[in-house]
Coordinates of C-alpha atoms and ligand atoms in Angstrom, one line a residue:
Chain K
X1 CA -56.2 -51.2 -71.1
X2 CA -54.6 -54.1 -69.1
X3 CA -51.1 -53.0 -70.7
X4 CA -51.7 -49.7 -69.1
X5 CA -52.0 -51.3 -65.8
X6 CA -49.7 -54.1 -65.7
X7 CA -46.7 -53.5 -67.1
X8 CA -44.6 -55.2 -64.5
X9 CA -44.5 -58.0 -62.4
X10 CA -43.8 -56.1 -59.2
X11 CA -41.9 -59.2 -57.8
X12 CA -40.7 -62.6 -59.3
X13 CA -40.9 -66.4 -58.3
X14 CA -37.4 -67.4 -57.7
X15 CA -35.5 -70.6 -56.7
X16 CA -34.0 -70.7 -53.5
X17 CA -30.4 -70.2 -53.6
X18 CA -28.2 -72.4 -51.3
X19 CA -26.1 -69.4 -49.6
X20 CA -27.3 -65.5 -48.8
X21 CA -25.7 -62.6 -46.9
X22 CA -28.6 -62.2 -45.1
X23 CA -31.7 -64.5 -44.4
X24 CA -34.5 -62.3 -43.5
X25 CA -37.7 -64.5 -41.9
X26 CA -41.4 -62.7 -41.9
X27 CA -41.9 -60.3 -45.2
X28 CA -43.8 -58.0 -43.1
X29 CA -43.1 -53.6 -43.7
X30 CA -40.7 -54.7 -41.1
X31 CA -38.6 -57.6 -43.2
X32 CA -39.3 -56.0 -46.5
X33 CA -38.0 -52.6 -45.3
X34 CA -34.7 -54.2 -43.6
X35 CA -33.8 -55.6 -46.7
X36 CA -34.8 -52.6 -48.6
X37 CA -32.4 -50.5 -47.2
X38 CA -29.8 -53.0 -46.7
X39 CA -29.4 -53.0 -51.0
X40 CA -30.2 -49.3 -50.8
X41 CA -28.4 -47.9 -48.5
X42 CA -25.5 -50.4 -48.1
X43 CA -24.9 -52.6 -51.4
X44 CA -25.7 -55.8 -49.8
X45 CA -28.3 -57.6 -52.4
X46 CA -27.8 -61.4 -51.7
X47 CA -31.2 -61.2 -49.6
X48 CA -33.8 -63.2 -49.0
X49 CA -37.2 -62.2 -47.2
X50 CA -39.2 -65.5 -46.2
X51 CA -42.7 -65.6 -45.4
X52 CA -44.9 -68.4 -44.3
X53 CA -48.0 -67.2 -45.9
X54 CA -48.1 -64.6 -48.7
X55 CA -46.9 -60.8 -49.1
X56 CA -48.4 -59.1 -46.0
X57 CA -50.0 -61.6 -44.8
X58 CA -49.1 -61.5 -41.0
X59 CA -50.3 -57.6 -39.2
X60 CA -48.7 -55.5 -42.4
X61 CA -52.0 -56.3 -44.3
X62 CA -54.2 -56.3 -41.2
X63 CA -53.4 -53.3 -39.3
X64 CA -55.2 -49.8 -39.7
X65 CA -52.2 -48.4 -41.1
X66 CA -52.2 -44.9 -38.3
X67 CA -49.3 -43.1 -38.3
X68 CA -47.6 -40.7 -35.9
X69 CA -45.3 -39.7 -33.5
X70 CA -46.6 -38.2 -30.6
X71 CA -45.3 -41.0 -28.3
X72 CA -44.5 -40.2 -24.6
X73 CA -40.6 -41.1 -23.8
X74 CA -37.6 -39.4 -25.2
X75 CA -36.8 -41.8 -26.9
X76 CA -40.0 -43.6 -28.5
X77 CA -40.1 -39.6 -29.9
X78 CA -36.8 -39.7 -31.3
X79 CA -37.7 -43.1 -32.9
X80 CA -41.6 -42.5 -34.2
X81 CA -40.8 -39.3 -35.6
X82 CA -37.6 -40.4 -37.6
X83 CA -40.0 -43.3 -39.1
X84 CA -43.2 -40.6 -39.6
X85 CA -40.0 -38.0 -41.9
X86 CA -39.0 -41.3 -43.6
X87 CA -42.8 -42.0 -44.3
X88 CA -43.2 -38.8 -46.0
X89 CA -40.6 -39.5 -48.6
X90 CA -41.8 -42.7 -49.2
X91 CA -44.1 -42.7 -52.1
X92 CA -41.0 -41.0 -53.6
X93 CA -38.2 -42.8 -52.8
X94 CA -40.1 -46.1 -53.9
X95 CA -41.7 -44.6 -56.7
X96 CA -45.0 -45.9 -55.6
X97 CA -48.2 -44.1 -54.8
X98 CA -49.2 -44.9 -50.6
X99 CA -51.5 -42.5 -50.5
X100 CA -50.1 -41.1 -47.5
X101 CA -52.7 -38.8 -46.0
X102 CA -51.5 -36.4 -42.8
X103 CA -54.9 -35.8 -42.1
X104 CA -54.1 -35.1 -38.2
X105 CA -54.7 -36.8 -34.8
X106 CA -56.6 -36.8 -32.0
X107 CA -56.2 -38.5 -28.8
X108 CA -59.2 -37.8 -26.7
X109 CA -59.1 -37.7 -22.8
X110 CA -62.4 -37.7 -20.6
X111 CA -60.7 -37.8 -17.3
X112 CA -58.5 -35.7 -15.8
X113 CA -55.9 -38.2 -15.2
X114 CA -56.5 -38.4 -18.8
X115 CA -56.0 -34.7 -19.7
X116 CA -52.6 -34.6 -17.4
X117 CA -51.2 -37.7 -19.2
X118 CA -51.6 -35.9 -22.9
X119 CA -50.2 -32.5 -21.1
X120 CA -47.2 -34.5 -20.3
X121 CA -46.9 -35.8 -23.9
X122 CA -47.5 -32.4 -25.3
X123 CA -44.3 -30.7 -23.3
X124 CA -42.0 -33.9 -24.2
X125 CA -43.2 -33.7 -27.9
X126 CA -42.6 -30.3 -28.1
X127 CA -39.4 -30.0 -26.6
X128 CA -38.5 -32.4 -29.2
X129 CA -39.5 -31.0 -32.3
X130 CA -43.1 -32.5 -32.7
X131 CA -46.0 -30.6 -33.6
X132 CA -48.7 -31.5 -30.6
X133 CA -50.4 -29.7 -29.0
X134 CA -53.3 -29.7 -26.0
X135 CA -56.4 -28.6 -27.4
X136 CA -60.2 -27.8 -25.3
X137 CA -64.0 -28.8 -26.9
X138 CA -64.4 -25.4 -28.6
X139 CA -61.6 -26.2 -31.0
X140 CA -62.5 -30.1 -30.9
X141 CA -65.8 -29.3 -32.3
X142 CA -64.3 -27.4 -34.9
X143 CA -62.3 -30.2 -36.1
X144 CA -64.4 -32.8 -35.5
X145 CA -67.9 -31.6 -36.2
X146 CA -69.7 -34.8 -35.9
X147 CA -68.2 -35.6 -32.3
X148 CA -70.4 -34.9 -29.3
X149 CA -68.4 -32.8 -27.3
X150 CA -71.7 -31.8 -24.8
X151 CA -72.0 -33.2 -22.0
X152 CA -74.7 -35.9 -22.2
X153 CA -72.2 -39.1 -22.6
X154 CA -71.3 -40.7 -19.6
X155 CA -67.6 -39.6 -19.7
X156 CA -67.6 -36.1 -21.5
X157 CA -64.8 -34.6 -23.8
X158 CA -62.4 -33.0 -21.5
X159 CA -59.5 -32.3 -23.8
X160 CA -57.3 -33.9 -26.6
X161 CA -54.0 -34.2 -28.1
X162 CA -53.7 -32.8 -31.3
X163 CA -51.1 -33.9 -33.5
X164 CA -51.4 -32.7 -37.3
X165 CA -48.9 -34.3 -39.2
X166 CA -50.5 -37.5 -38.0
X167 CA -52.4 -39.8 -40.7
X168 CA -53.1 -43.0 -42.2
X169 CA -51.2 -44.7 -45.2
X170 CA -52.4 -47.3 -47.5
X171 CA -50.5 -49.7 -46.0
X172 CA -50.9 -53.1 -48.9
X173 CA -49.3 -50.5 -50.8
X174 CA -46.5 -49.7 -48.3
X175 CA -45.3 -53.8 -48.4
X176 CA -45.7 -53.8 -52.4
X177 CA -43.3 -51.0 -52.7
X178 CA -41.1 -52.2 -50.6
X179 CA -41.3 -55.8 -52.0
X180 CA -41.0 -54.5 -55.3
X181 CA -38.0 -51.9 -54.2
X182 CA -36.0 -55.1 -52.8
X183 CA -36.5 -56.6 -56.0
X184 CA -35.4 -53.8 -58.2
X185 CA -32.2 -53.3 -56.3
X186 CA -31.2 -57.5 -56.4
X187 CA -33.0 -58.8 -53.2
X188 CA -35.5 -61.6 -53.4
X189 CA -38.9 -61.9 -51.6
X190 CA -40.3 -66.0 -51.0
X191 CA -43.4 -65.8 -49.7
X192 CA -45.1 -69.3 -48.6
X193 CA -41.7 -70.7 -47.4
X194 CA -41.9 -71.4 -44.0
X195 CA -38.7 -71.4 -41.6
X196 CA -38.5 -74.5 -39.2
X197 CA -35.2 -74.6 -38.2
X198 CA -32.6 -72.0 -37.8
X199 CA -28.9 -73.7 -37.9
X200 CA -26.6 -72.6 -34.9
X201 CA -22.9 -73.3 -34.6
X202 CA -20.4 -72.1 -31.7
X203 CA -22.9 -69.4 -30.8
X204 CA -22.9 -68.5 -34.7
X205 CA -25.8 -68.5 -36.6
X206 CA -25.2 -70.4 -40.1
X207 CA -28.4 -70.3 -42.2
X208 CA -31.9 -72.0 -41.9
X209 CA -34.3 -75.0 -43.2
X210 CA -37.3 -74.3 -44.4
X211 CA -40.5 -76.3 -44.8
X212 CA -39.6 -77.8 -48.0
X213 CA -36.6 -79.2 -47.0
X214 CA -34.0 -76.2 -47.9
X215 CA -31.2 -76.0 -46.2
X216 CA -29.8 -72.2 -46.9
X217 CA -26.6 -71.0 -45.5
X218 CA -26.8 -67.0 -44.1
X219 CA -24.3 -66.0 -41.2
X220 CA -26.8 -63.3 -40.5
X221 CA -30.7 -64.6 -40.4
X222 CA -33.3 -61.4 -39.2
X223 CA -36.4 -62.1 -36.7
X224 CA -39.3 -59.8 -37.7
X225 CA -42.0 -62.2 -37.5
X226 CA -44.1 -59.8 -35.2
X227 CA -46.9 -62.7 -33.3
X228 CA -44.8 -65.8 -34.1
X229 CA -41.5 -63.7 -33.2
X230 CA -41.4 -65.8 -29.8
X231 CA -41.3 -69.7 -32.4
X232 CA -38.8 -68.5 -34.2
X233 CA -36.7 -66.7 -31.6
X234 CA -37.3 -70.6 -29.4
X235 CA -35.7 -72.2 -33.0
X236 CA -32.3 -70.7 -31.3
X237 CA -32.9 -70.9 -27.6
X238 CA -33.5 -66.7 -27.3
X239 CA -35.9 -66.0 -24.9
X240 CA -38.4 -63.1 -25.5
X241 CA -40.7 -61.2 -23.0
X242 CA -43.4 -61.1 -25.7
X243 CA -46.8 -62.2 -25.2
X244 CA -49.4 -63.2 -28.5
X245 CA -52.7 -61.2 -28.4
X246 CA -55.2 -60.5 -31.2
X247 CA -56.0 -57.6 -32.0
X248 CA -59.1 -57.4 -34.5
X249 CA -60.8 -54.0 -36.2
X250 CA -63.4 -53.4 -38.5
X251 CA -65.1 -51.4 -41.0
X252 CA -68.1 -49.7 -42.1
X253 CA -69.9 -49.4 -45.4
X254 CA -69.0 -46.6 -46.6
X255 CA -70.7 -42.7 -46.2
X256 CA -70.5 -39.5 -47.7
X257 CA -67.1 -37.2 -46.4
X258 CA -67.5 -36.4 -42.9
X259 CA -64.6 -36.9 -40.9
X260 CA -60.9 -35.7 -42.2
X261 CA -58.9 -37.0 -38.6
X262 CA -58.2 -40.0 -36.7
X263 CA -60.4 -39.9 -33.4
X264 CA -58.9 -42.1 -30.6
X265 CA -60.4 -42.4 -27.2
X266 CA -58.1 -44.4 -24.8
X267 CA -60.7 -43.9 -21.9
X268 CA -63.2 -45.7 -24.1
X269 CA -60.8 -48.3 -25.7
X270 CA -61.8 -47.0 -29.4
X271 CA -60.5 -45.2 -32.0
X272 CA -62.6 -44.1 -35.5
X273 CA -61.2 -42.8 -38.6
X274 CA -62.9 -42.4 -42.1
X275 CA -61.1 -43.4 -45.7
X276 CA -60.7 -41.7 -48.5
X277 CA -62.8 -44.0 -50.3
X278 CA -66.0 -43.0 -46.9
X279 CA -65.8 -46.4 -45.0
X280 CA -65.4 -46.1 -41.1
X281 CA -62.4 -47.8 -40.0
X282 CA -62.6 -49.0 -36.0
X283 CA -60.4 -50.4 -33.5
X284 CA -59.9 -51.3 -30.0
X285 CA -57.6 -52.5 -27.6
X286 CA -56.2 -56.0 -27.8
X287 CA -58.3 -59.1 -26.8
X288 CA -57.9 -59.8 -22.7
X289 CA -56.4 -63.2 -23.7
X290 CA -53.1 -64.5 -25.4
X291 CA -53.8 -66.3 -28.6
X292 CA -52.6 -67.5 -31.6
X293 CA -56.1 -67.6 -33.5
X294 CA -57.0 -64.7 -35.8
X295 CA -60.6 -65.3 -35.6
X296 CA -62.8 -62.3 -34.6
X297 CA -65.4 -61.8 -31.5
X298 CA -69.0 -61.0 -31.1
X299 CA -67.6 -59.3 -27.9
X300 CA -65.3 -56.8 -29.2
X301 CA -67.5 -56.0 -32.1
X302 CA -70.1 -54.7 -29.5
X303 CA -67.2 -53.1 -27.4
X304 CA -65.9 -50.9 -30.5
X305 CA -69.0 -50.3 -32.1
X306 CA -70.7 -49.1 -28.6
X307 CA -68.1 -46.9 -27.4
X308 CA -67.9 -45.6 -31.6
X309 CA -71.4 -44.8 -30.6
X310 CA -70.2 -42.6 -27.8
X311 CA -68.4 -40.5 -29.7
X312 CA -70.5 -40.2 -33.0
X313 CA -74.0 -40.6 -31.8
X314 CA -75.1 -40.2 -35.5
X315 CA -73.3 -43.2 -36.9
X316 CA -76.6 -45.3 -35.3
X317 CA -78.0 -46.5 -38.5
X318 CA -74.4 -47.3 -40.2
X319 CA -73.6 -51.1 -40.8
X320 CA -70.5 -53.2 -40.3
X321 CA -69.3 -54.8 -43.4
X322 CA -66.1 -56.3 -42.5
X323 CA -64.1 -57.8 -38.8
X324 CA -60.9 -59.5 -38.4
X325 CA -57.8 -60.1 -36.7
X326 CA -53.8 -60.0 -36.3
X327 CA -51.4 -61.6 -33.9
X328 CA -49.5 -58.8 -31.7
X329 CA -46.3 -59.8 -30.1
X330 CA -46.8 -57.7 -26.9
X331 CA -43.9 -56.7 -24.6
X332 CA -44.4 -55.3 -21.2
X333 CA -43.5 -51.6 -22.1
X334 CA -45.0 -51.2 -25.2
X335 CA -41.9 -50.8 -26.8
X336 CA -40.2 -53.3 -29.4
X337 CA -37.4 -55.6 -29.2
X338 CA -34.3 -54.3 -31.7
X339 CA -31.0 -55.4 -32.5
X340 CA -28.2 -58.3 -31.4
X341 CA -29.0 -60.7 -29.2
X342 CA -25.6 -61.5 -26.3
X343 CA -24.1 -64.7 -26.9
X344 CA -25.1 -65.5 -30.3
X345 CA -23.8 -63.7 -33.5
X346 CA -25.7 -63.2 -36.2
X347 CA -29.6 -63.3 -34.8
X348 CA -30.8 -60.1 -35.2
X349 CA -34.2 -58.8 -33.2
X350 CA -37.0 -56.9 -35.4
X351 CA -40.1 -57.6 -32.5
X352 CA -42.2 -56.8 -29.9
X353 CA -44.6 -54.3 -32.2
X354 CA -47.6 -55.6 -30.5
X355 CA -50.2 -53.6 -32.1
X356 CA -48.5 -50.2 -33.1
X357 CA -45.3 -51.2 -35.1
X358 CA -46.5 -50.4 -39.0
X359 CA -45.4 -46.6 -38.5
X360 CA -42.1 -48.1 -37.6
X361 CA -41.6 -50.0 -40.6
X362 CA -39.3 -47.4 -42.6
X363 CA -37.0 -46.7 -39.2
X364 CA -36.5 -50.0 -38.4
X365 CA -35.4 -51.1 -41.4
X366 CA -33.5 -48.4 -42.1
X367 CA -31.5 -49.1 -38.9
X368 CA -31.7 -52.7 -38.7
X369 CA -29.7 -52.5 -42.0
X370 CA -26.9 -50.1 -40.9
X371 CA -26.8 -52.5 -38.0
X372 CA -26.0 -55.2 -39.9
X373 CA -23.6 -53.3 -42.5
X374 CA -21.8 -51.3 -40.1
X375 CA -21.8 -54.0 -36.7
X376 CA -22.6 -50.7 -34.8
X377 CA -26.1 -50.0 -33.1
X378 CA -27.6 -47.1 -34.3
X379 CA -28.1 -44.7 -31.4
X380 CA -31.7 -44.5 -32.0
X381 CA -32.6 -48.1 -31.7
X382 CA -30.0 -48.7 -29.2
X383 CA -32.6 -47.8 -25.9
X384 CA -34.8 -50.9 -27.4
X385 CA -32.1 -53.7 -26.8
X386 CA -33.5 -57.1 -25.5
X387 CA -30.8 -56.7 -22.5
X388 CA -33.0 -53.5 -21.3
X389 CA -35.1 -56.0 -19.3
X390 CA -32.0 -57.5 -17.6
X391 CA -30.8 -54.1 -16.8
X392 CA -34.3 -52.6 -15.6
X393 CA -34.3 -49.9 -17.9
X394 CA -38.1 -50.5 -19.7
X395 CA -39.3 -47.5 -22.0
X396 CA -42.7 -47.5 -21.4
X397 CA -45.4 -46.1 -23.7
X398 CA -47.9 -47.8 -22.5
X399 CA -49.5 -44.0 -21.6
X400 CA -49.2 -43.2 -25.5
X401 CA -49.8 -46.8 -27.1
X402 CA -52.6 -49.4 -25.7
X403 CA -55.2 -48.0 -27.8
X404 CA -54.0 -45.6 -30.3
X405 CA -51.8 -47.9 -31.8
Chain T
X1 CA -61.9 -66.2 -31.5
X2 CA -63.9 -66.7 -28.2
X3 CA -64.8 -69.7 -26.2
X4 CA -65.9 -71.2 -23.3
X5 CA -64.7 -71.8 -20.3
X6 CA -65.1 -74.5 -17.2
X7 CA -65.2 -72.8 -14.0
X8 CA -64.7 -75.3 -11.5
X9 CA -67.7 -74.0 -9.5
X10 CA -70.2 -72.6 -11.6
X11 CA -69.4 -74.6 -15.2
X12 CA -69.1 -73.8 -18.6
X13 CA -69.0 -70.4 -18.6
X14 CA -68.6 -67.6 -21.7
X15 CA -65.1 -66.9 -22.0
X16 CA -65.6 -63.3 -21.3
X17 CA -66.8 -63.5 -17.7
X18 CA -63.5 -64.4 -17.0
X19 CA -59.8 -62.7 -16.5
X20 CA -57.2 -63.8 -18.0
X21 CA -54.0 -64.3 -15.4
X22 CA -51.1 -65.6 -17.9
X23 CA -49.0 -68.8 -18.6
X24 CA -48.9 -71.1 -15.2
X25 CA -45.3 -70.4 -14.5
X26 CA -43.1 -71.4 -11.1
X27 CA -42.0 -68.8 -8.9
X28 CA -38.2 -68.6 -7.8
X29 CA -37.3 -68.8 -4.3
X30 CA -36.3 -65.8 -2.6
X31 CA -32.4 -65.9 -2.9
X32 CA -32.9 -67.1 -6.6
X33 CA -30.2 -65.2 -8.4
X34 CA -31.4 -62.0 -10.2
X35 CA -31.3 -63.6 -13.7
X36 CA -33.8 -65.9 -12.7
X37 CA -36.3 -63.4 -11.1
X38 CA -35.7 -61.2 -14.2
X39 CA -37.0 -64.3 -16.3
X40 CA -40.1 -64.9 -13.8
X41 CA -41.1 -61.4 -14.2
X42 CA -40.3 -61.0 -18.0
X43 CA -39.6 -64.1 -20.1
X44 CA -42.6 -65.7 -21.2
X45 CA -43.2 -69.5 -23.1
X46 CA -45.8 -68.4 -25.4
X47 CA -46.4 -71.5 -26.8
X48 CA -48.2 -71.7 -30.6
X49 CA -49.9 -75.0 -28.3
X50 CA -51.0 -76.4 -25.7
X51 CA -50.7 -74.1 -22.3
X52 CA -51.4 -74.6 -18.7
X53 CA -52.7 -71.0 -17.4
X54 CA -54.7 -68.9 -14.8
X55 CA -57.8 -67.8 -15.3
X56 CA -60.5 -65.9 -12.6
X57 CA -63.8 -65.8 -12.6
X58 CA -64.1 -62.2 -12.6
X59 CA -68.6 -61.7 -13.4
X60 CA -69.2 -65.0 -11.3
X61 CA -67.7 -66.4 -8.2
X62 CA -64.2 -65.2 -8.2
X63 CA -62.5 -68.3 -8.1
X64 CA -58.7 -68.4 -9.5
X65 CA -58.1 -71.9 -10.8
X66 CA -56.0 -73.5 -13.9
X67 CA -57.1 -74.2 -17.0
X68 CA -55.3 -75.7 -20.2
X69 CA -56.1 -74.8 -23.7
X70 CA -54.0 -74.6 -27.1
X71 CA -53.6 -71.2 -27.9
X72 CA -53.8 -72.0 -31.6
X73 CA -57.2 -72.9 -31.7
X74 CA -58.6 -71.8 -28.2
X75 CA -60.0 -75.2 -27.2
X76 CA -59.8 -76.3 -23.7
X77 CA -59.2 -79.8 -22.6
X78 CA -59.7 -78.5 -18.3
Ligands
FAD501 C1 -56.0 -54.9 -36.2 C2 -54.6 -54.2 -36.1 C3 -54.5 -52.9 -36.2 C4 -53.3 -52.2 -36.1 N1 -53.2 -50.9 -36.3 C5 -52.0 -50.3 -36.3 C6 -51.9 -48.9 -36.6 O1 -52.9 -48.2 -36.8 N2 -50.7 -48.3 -36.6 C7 -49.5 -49.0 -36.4 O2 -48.4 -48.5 -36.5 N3 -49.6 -50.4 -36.2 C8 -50.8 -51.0 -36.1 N4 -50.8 -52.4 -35.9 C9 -49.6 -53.1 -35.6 C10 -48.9 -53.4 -36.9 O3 -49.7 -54.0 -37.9 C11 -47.7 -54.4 -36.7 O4 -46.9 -54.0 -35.6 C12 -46.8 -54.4 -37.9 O5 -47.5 -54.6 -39.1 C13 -45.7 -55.5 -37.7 O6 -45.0 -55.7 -38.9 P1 -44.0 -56.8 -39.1 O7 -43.5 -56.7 -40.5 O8 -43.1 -56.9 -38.0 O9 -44.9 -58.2 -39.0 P2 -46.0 -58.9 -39.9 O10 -46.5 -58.0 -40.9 O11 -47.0 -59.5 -39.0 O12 -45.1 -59.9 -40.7 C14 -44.6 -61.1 -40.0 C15 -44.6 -62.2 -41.0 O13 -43.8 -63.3 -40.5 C16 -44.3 -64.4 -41.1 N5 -43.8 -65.6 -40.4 C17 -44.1 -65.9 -39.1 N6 -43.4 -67.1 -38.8 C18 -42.7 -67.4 -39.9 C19 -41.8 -68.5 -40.1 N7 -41.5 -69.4 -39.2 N8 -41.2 -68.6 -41.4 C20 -41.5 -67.6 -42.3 N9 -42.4 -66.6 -42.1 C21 -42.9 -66.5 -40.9 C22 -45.8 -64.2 -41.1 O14 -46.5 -65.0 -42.1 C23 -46.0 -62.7 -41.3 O15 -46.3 -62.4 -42.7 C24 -52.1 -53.0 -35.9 C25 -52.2 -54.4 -35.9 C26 -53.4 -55.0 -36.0 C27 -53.5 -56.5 -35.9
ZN502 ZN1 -67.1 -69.4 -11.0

């Protein structure tokens, strides 16, 4: 039996070598994917992916894995829904189940602010080639059975976004295939090496140190450290408008099939989806305080699992097995921080995901690595430059990302 | 995690009465170049440590005051 289901190692313990092509630090979907698709896609195999803790350890293993691209700029559209086709090749292109289910999206509104911000996502997602539409509570309640659309909550169903090819993805499963995809194609993944010190010389980045004592030479060394992003971008004197939140979700026991779509409700900071396996998973919005602890809250237990209650009056009796937390590098549009950085070759940005970056993953590493290989921005990434803020030109989604991540 | 909090009038107080107003940072003069207002409205320290920050006492008596805690751990020394 155990031959059956472990023929492989999907990754290897390796020593450090004293020189790579690129150093990538956080092994995150974000630094896996980069230096996936940098071997992939461009040759380049003398990689390394550093993490302080284990394989998904940081948000990739803590996150609740929603995808979709229903976003509410141009170009957060052109972006999301690049990453949501690459998603959908994924299991194939890596040869690895991630049980990718597009089991559809709704993004509730109970005011009518509410309703005219999802119109306004509707038209710009349409004109762009993304299924979303505005929908009313006849069709709701036909969706979502179990949701009380009447009007006996405080703030009533008005209308929601509905967005099919929306889903969730088994996202340890997303970092192993990627981990295991560097590896196939030459790469290396080090988890539980810790970068201290990144090595700068006439504005030239020239490898890093580790925790251990390793000095590694890299002329190209990669950011995507997501919550610690703003450390490691201070090792090199790069300033980042990214604040650290938490950001914590739970999940129920689990219950008999009863709910095939994500349910988000930014008016009531909650959003409920059920998995395959009939545990409720629940989140909110991020905690109303910067932090670097992980630990979980009393407070926004009650907060998700009141305004969950809202929604699904019937879930009353359902228990909570499991709460916990990631650190979100928030930036103040709710957009993420890609690409070069001005006056210092060879630090390259993968941040600023705050709490909605895992349907990014595929995107941004496919384009972080043609940035690299080609020393061309990618047109798509190119609007999420760290020199936006000096130039006043934000791309906010705050309208389409504070609580449906 | 959560914790509590010292307001300066009413005491230790749970951490959720209060809202949280950001790193304590210095505001530039008025003919500070545009760089360094673009940093005041957008660069932030974040320190993995120990900050000086603003807090107000949103459910109580609606004082602003500063407080300093390590953000690693949340515990407050003011
Ligand atoms: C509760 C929760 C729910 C979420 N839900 C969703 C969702 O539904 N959909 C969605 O798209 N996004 C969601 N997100 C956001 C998403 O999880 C993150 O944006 C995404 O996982 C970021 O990936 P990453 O690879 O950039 O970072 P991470 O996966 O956090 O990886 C960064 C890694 O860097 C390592 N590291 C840090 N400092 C160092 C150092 N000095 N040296 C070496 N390694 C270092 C860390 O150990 C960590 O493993 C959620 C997040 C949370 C916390
Ligand atoms: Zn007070």
């Amino acid at each position: 039996m155990r031959a059956l289901f472990r023929k492989e190692k999907m990754w290897q313990r390796h020593k450090l070598k004293p020189r790579y092509d690129v150093v990538v630090i956080g092994a995150g979907v974000h630094g896996l994917s980069i230096a996936y698709y940098l071997a992939k896609n461009h040759n380049i195999t003398n990689v390394a992916v550093l993490d302080k803790v284990y394989l998904g350890g940081g948000n990739s293993g803590r996150n609740t894995a929603i995808i979709r691209a229903n976003y509410m700029t141009v170009e957060g559209v052109h972006f999301y829904s690049e990453s949501l086709k690459l998603y959908e090749e994924l299991s194939k292109e890596l040869n690895f189940n991630l049980l990718f289910s597009q089991i559809g999206h709704l993004s509730l509104a109970h005011t009518d602010s509410a309703v005219n911000g999802l119109w306004r996502r509707a038209e710009v997602n349409k004109a762009l080639g993304v299924n979303s539409r505005v929908i009313w509570p006849d069709e709701i309640k036909r969706l979502v059975p179990a949701l009380d659309t009447s009007d006996r909550p405080r703030y009533p169903v008005k209308a929601a976004l509905y967005h099919a090819p929306g889903g969730v993805i088994r996202h340890d499963a997303v970092v192993w295939g990627y981990a295991r995809g560097v590896e196939r194609h030459g790469g290396e993944v080090h988890p539980r090496t810790e970068v201290i010190t990144i090595d700068v010389k006439d504005h030239q980045v020239t490898g890093v140190r580790t925790d251990k004592g390793e000095v590694i030479r890299a002329d190209c060394v990669v950011n995507a450290t997501s919550g610690w992003c703003t450390t490691v971008s201070k090792m090199v004197g790069v300033d980042l408008p990214v604040v650290t939140h938490p950001l914590q979700a739970c999940v129920t026991e689990p219950l008999k099939p009863f709910l095939d779509k994500v349910v988000v409700s930014a008016n009531l900071h909650v959003y409920v989806y059920q998995t395959d396996r009939g545990e409720l998973v629940m989140g909110s919005e991020i905690d109303p305080y910067s932090s670097y602890s992980q630990g979980s809250t009393l407070e926004t237990l009650e907060s998700i699992v009141a305004h969950a209650l809202e929604l699904f009056p019937g879930l009353r009796h359902v228990r909570v097995l499991r709460q916990w937390g990631g650190l979100c590098d928030m930036t103040p549009d709710y957009s993420p921080i890609l690409g070069e950085v001005d006056g210092l070759k060879g630090f390259v940005l993968d941040v600023g995901w705050g709490t909605y970056g895992f349907k990014a993953g595929p995107v941004s590493g496919k384009r972080i690595a043609e940035l690299i290989a080609t020393k061309r921005t990618p047109d798509v990434i190119r609007p999420f430059r760290l020199s936006r803020f000096r130039e006043d030109r934000l791309v906010s989604e705050k309208g389409a990302a504070a609580v449906s991540h | 995690m959560g914790f509590l909090l010292e307001c300066p009038n009413c005491g230790k107080r749970d951490v959720y009465e209060f809202r949280f107003g950001g790193e304590a940072h210095k505001r530039p003069r008025v003919n500070s170049s545009s760089e360094e207002w673009m940093k005041y409205v957008y660069m932030r320290e974040n320190v993995a440590g120990v900050q000086q920050e603003w807090w107000f006492h949103r459910l109580g008596c609606h004082k602003w005051f500063l407080a300093i805690r390590d953000t690693r751990d949340n515990s407050v020394s003011i």
